[in-house]
């Protein structure tokens, strides 16, 4: 599989149910490109990717959030029923307080927006989570909560992180990329 000159993986990369994979490498090594291909956000120029799972994807960068939509409505977007039906589920995650639910997403801090992304991701059915720098924009105590949530998550997880502590504690296999190639 190849994507321009950014990524070239010879051979087979298989993600199995329940697998934990940490992708490492220097900046520009192709980590984000690999995750985007796995998530279906980017198609390879050559080779093939077979995705037989429901995939949850957390991009490295926060999307532009100019929406006036309240936090709870943004969390409930695309789900059946009324937003109010999801308040308890969102609050149970411990990422927000009740008074946050009606704050417009555009008024949230970068950390709160990242928490909204994570909350949306972990509460939708997925067999594979693809997480690009999931600890960006969140406080240390929430990193620990994220690690606990990932440990309890039954599906496969593929992660890129520059967070040294997160990488040291990551309980899984490692795939190192150098110049867009597997090492």
Short mmCIF file of C-alpha atoms in Angstrom, two decimals:
data_model
loop_
_atom_site.label_atom_id
_atom_site.label_comp_id
_atom_site.label_asym_id
_atom_site.label_seq_id
_atom_site.Cartn_x
_atom_site.Cartn_y
_atom_site.Cartn_z
CA UNK A 1 0.00 0.00 0.00
CA UNK A 2 1.33 3.43 -0.86
CA UNK A 3 0.13 7.02 -0.56
CA UNK A 4 2.29 9.28 -2.68
CA UNK A 5 5.73 9.47 -1.14
CA UNK A 6 4.35 9.78 2.40
CA UNK A 7 3.69 6.11 3.14
CA UNK A 8 4.73 2.77 1.68
CA UNK A 9 3.95 -0.42 3.56
CA UNK A 10 5.12 -3.60 1.89
CA UNK A 11 3.27 -6.68 3.00
CA UNK A 12 0.27 -7.19 5.17
CA UNK A 13 -0.87 -5.13 8.12
CA UNK A 14 -3.76 -6.85 9.88
CA UNK A 15 -5.63 -5.44 12.83
CA UNK A 16 -7.35 -8.21 14.77
CA UNK A 17 -10.29 -7.92 17.20
CA UNK A 18 -9.12 -6.61 20.56
CA UNK A 19 -5.62 -5.77 19.31
CA UNK A 20 -3.80 -2.71 20.65
CA UNK A 21 -1.32 -1.07 18.28
CA UNK A 22 0.76 2.04 18.95
CA UNK A 23 2.23 3.60 15.80
CA UNK A 24 5.45 5.49 16.49
CA UNK A 25 7.94 7.51 14.47
CA UNK A 26 9.33 10.98 13.96
CA UNK A 27 7.21 13.83 12.65
CA UNK A 28 6.59 13.31 8.94
CA UNK A 29 7.16 9.54 9.14
CA UNK A 30 3.66 8.77 7.82
CA UNK A 31 1.81 8.00 11.05
CA UNK A 32 -1.18 10.28 10.43
CA UNK A 33 -1.32 9.17 6.80
CA UNK A 34 -1.49 5.53 7.92
CA UNK A 35 -4.28 6.29 10.38
CA UNK A 36 -6.25 8.24 7.78
CA UNK A 37 -5.97 5.26 5.40
CA UNK A 38 -7.06 2.80 8.11
CA UNK A 39 -10.03 5.01 8.98
CA UNK A 40 -11.11 5.38 5.35
CA UNK A 41 -10.46 9.12 5.36
CA UNK A 42 -7.78 8.71 2.67
CA UNK A 43 -7.49 6.06 -0.04
CA UNK A 44 -4.08 4.66 -0.98
CA UNK A 45 -2.65 5.40 -4.43
CA UNK A 46 -1.61 1.76 -4.79
CA UNK A 47 -2.49 -1.38 -2.91
CA UNK A 48 -5.69 -2.23 -1.13
CA UNK A 49 -7.25 -1.79 2.28
CA UNK A 50 -10.01 -4.10 3.40
CA UNK A 51 -12.13 -2.66 6.16
CA UNK A 52 -14.56 -5.15 7.64
CA UNK A 53 -15.24 -3.32 10.86
CA UNK A 54 -17.14 -0.30 12.09
CA UNK A 55 -14.49 2.35 12.63
CA UNK A 56 -14.39 5.28 15.03
CA UNK A 57 -11.82 7.90 14.01
CA UNK A 58 -10.38 10.69 16.13
CA UNK A 59 -8.39 13.06 13.93
CA UNK A 60 -5.29 14.82 15.22
CA UNK A 61 -6.65 18.30 14.63
CA UNK A 62 -9.86 19.64 16.06
CA UNK A 63 -12.43 20.34 13.36
CA UNK A 64 -13.42 23.96 12.86
CA UNK A 65 -16.29 24.40 15.30
CA UNK A 66 -18.11 27.59 14.48
CA UNK A 67 -21.41 26.00 15.40
CA UNK A 68 -23.82 27.65 17.76
CA UNK A 69 -25.22 24.21 18.51
CA UNK A 70 -25.22 23.50 22.25
CA UNK A 71 -22.88 20.80 23.55
CA UNK A 72 -25.67 18.29 24.21
CA UNK A 73 -27.21 18.79 20.76
CA UNK A 74 -23.79 18.31 19.13
CA UNK A 75 -23.26 15.10 21.14
CA UNK A 76 -26.71 13.80 20.13
CA UNK A 77 -26.35 14.76 16.45
CA UNK A 78 -27.05 11.83 14.15
CA UNK A 79 -28.63 9.76 16.92
CA UNK A 80 -32.34 8.96 17.08
CA UNK A 81 -34.57 10.89 19.47
CA UNK A 82 -34.20 14.19 21.24
CA UNK A 83 -30.89 15.57 22.55
CA UNK A 84 -32.25 15.58 26.12
CA UNK A 85 -32.43 11.77 25.96
CA UNK A 86 -28.61 11.69 25.84
CA UNK A 87 -27.83 14.00 28.76
CA UNK A 88 -27.46 11.18 31.28
CA UNK A 89 -25.20 9.18 28.97
CA UNK A 90 -22.93 12.17 28.35
CA UNK A 91 -22.78 13.19 32.01
CA UNK A 92 -22.03 9.60 33.08
CA UNK A 93 -18.72 9.79 31.23
CA UNK A 94 -17.51 12.40 33.72
CA UNK A 95 -16.19 14.69 31.01
CA UNK A 96 -18.74 17.49 31.46
CA UNK A 97 -20.91 19.06 34.13
CA UNK A 98 -24.64 19.60 33.76
CA UNK A 99 -24.17 23.35 33.34
CA UNK A 100 -21.95 22.69 30.29
CA UNK A 101 -24.70 20.95 28.31
CA UNK A 102 -26.23 24.13 26.90
CA UNK A 103 -22.99 25.98 26.10
CA UNK A 104 -22.52 26.50 22.34
CA UNK A 105 -19.75 24.33 20.92
CA UNK A 106 -18.08 27.43 19.47
CA UNK A 107 -17.68 28.77 23.03
CA UNK A 108 -15.97 25.61 24.33
CA UNK A 109 -12.23 25.51 24.94
CA UNK A 110 -10.04 23.29 22.77
CA UNK A 111 -9.90 20.78 25.63
CA UNK A 112 -13.68 20.71 25.98
CA UNK A 113 -14.06 20.25 22.23
CA UNK A 114 -11.61 17.34 22.36
CA UNK A 115 -13.62 15.82 25.21
CA UNK A 116 -16.77 16.15 23.09
CA UNK A 117 -15.02 14.29 20.26
CA UNK A 118 -13.92 11.52 22.63
CA UNK A 119 -17.39 11.27 24.21
CA UNK A 120 -19.01 10.98 20.79
CA UNK A 121 -16.51 8.35 19.72
CA UNK A 122 -16.70 6.05 22.73
CA UNK A 123 -20.50 6.06 22.86
CA UNK A 124 -21.07 4.95 19.26
CA UNK A 125 -20.65 1.33 18.20
CA UNK A 126 -17.25 0.65 16.64
CA UNK A 127 -15.07 -2.44 16.31
CA UNK A 128 -11.92 -0.39 15.74
CA UNK A 129 -10.88 2.94 17.23
CA UNK A 130 -8.29 4.88 15.23
CA UNK A 131 -6.92 7.65 17.46
CA UNK A 132 -4.48 10.28 16.23
CA UNK A 133 -2.92 12.12 19.17
CA UNK A 134 -5.89 11.52 21.51
CA UNK A 135 -4.19 13.27 24.43
CA UNK A 136 -3.85 16.59 22.58
CA UNK A 137 -5.76 19.41 24.31
CA UNK A 138 -6.77 17.40 27.40
CA UNK A 139 -5.64 17.65 31.01
CA UNK A 140 -3.47 15.00 32.68
CA UNK A 141 -6.31 13.62 34.81
CA UNK A 142 -8.37 13.11 31.65
CA UNK A 143 -5.45 11.29 30.02
CA UNK A 144 -5.67 8.76 32.84
CA UNK A 145 -9.44 8.47 32.32
CA UNK A 146 -8.85 7.97 28.59
CA UNK A 147 -6.32 5.21 29.32
CA UNK A 148 -8.83 3.48 31.60
CA UNK A 149 -11.57 3.77 28.99
CA UNK A 150 -9.30 2.30 26.31
CA UNK A 151 -8.28 -0.54 28.64
CA UNK A 152 -11.96 -1.43 29.10
CA UNK A 153 -12.79 -1.04 25.41
CA UNK A 154 -13.38 -4.50 23.87
CA UNK A 155 -12.56 -3.62 20.26
CA UNK A 156 -9.25 -3.01 18.52
CA UNK A 157 -7.38 0.26 19.05
CA UNK A 158 -4.74 1.87 16.82
CA UNK A 159 -3.11 4.97 18.31
CA UNK A 160 -0.51 7.59 17.41
CA UNK A 161 0.75 9.65 20.34
CA UNK A 162 3.76 11.82 21.12
CA UNK A 163 2.75 11.86 24.81
CA UNK A 164 5.68 10.07 26.43
CA UNK A 165 3.76 8.88 29.49
CA UNK A 166 0.86 7.60 27.39
CA UNK A 167 3.29 5.72 25.13
CA UNK A 168 5.17 4.18 28.07
CA UNK A 169 1.95 2.91 29.62
CA UNK A 170 0.37 1.74 26.36
CA UNK A 171 -0.43 -1.98 26.69
CA UNK A 172 0.04 -3.30 23.19
CA UNK A 173 2.18 -3.84 20.15
CA UNK A 174 4.23 -1.15 18.50
CA UNK A 175 4.74 -0.34 14.84
CA UNK A 176 7.57 2.08 14.12
CA UNK A 177 7.53 4.07 10.89
CA UNK A 178 10.58 5.79 9.47
CA UNK A 179 10.36 7.83 6.26
CA UNK A 180 6.93 6.35 5.57
CA UNK A 181 8.12 2.75 5.91
CA UNK A 182 7.80 0.06 8.55
CA UNK A 183 11.00 -0.41 10.56
#
